[in-house]
Amino acid sequence: MELLKNILVVLHLLGWAIVLGGTLVNLRAPKIAPGVLHGALTALVTGILIVGVSEMSDDLRDPNMVKIGVKLVIALVVTGLTIVGTRKPERVTTGFLGAIAGLTALNVAIAVLWR
Ligand code: HEM
């Protein structure tokens, strides 16, 4: 179970790295690369799976549900913005991309600093 959880954490982190990198690299364009949506969805699904695996296993620490709730709300906003930006590219501005990158960075800080 621990190996499964750790593999999911790796995919979770790679997913958010794709969102952050894919957004920042196109800040001046400004546009959302199609891979960013896949990264966000992968990271969202793996995040939910990590919670499930941790809850199911007796050996793994139960996640802090308040923290997960906050992260989930922010992640849903990030994913929503990515979907809107992919469907309506004309709406994407540097500020729009900054919101996606900023909220993703905020969630990294919450994930690591909230203990
Ligand atoms: C923008 C959104 C998100 C970002 C940037 C993010 C980032 C991170 C980072 C950097 C870690 C590693 C830190 C650590 O293991 O202590 C982590 C772990 C984790 N994330 Fe996320 N995350 C996001 C959304 C979510 C969502 C939506 C969920 C669940 C619904 C979730 C569930 C988890 C869980 C369960 C862990 C493992 C924590 C542990 O090992 O105790 N994350 N996340």
Coordinates of C-alpha atoms and ligand atoms in Angstrom, one line a residue:
M1 CA 0.0 0.0 0.0
E2 CA 2.8 2.4 0.8
L3 CA 4.4 1.8 -2.6
L4 CA 1.1 2.5 -4.3
K5 CA 0.6 5.6 -2.3
N6 CA 4.1 6.8 -3.1
I7 CA 3.6 6.1 -6.9
L8 CA 0.4 8.1 -6.7
V9 CA 2.2 11.0 -5.0
V10 CA 4.8 11.0 -7.8
L11 CA 2.1 11.2 -10.4
H12 CA 0.3 13.9 -8.3
L13 CA 3.4 16.0 -8.2
L14 CA 4.2 15.5 -11.9
G15 CA 0.6 16.6 -12.8
W16 CA 0.9 19.8 -10.9
A17 CA 4.4 20.4 -12.3
I18 CA 2.9 20.2 -15.8
V19 CA 0.2 22.7 -14.8
L20 CA 2.7 25.1 -13.3
G21 CA 5.4 24.7 -16.0
G22 CA 2.9 24.7 -18.9
T23 CA 1.3 27.9 -17.6
L24 CA 4.5 29.8 -16.8
V25 CA 6.1 29.0 -20.1
N26 CA 3.2 30.5 -22.1
L27 CA 2.7 33.5 -19.9
R28 CA 3.7 36.0 -22.6
A29 CA 1.8 34.2 -25.4
P30 CA -0.7 34.1 -23.5
K31 CA -2.3 30.6 -24.1
I32 CA -2.9 27.3 -22.4
A33 CA -1.1 24.3 -23.8
P34 CA -3.5 21.3 -24.2
G35 CA -1.2 19.2 -21.9
V36 CA -2.0 21.5 -18.9
L37 CA -5.6 20.2 -18.7
H38 CA -4.4 16.6 -18.7
G39 CA -1.9 17.5 -16.0
A40 CA -4.6 19.1 -13.9
L41 CA -7.0 16.1 -14.3
T42 CA -4.2 13.6 -13.6
A43 CA -3.2 15.5 -10.4
L44 CA -6.8 15.9 -9.3
V45 CA -7.6 12.2 -9.7
T46 CA -4.4 11.0 -8.1
G47 CA -4.9 13.4 -5.2
I48 CA -8.4 11.9 -4.5
L49 CA -6.9 8.3 -4.9
I50 CA -4.1 9.1 -2.4
V51 CA -6.8 10.1 0.1
G52 CA -8.7 6.8 -0.6
V53 CA -5.6 4.6 -0.3
S54 CA -4.4 6.4 2.9
E55 CA -7.9 5.9 4.5
M56 CA -8.1 2.3 3.5
S57 CA -4.7 1.3 4.9
D58 CA -4.1 0.8 8.6
D59 CA -0.4 1.5 8.3
L60 CA -0.7 4.8 6.4
R61 CA -1.3 8.2 8.2
D62 CA -4.9 9.5 7.6
P63 CA -4.8 12.7 5.7
N64 CA -5.8 16.0 7.4
M65 CA -9.3 16.4 5.9
V66 CA -9.5 20.2 6.5
K67 CA -6.3 20.7 4.6
I68 CA -7.5 18.3 1.8
G69 CA -10.8 20.2 1.6
V70 CA -9.0 23.5 1.2
K71 CA -6.6 22.0 -1.4
L72 CA -9.6 20.4 -3.2
V73 CA -11.4 23.7 -3.6
I74 CA -8.3 25.5 -4.9
A75 CA -7.6 22.5 -7.3
L76 CA -11.2 22.6 -8.6
V77 CA -10.8 26.3 -9.3
V78 CA -7.5 25.7 -11.1
T79 CA -9.0 22.9 -13.2
G80 CA -12.1 25.0 -14.0
L81 CA -9.9 27.9 -15.1
T82 CA -7.9 25.5 -17.3
I83 CA -11.1 24.1 -18.9
V84 CA -12.4 27.6 -19.6
G85 CA -9.1 28.7 -21.0
T86 CA -8.8 25.7 -23.2
R87 CA -12.4 26.0 -24.6
K88 CA -12.2 29.8 -25.0
P89 CA -8.6 30.7 -25.8
E90 CA -9.5 34.3 -26.6
R91 CA -10.3 34.8 -22.9
V92 CA -6.8 33.9 -21.8
T93 CA -4.7 36.8 -20.6
T94 CA -1.5 36.9 -18.7
G95 CA -3.5 37.6 -15.6
F96 CA -5.6 34.5 -16.2
L97 CA -2.5 32.4 -16.5
G98 CA -1.1 34.1 -13.5
A99 CA -4.2 33.1 -11.5
I100 CA -3.7 29.4 -12.5
A101 CA 0.0 29.5 -11.7
G102 CA -0.5 31.5 -8.5
L103 CA -3.2 29.2 -7.1
T104 CA -1.2 26.1 -8.0
A105 CA 1.9 27.5 -6.2
L106 CA -0.4 28.4 -3.2
N107 CA -1.5 24.8 -3.0
V108 CA 2.1 23.6 -3.1
A109 CA 2.7 25.8 -0.1
I110 CA -0.4 24.6 1.7
A111 CA 0.6 20.9 0.9
V112 CA 4.1 21.3 2.4
L113 CA 3.7 24.0 5.1
W114 CA 0.3 22.9 6.7
R115 CA 1.3 20.1 9.1
Ligands
HEM1 C1 -3.3 22.8 -7.1 C2 -3.6 21.7 -6.5 C3 -2.6 20.8 -5.7 C4 -1.2 20.9 -5.5 C5 -0.3 22.0 -6.1 C6 -0.8 19.9 -4.6 C7 0.5 19.7 -4.2 C8 0.9 18.6 -3.4 C9 2.3 18.5 -2.9 C10 3.5 19.4 -3.3 C11 2.3 17.3 -2.2 C12 3.5 16.7 -1.5 C13 3.7 17.3 -0.1 C14 3.7 16.2 0.9 O1 3.6 15.0 0.6 O2 3.7 16.5 2.1 C15 1.0 16.8 -2.1 C16 0.6 15.7 -1.5 C17 -0.7 15.3 -1.3 N1 -1.8 15.8 -1.9 FE1 -1.9 17.4 -3.1 N2 -1.9 19.1 -4.3 C18 -3.0 19.6 -4.9 C19 -4.3 19.1 -4.9 C20 -4.7 18.0 -4.1 C21 -6.1 17.5 -4.1 C22 -7.2 18.1 -4.8 C23 -6.0 16.4 -3.2 C24 -7.2 15.5 -2.8 C25 -8.4 15.7 -3.1 C26 -4.7 16.3 -2.8 C27 -4.2 15.3 -1.9 C28 -2.9 15.1 -1.5 C29 -2.5 14.0 -0.6 C30 -3.4 13.0 0.1 C31 -1.1 14.1 -0.5 C32 -0.2 13.3 0.3 C33 0.1 13.9 1.7 C34 0.8 12.9 2.6 O3 1.6 12.1 2.1 O4 0.6 13.0 3.8 N3 -3.9 17.2 -3.4 N4 0.1 17.6 -2.9

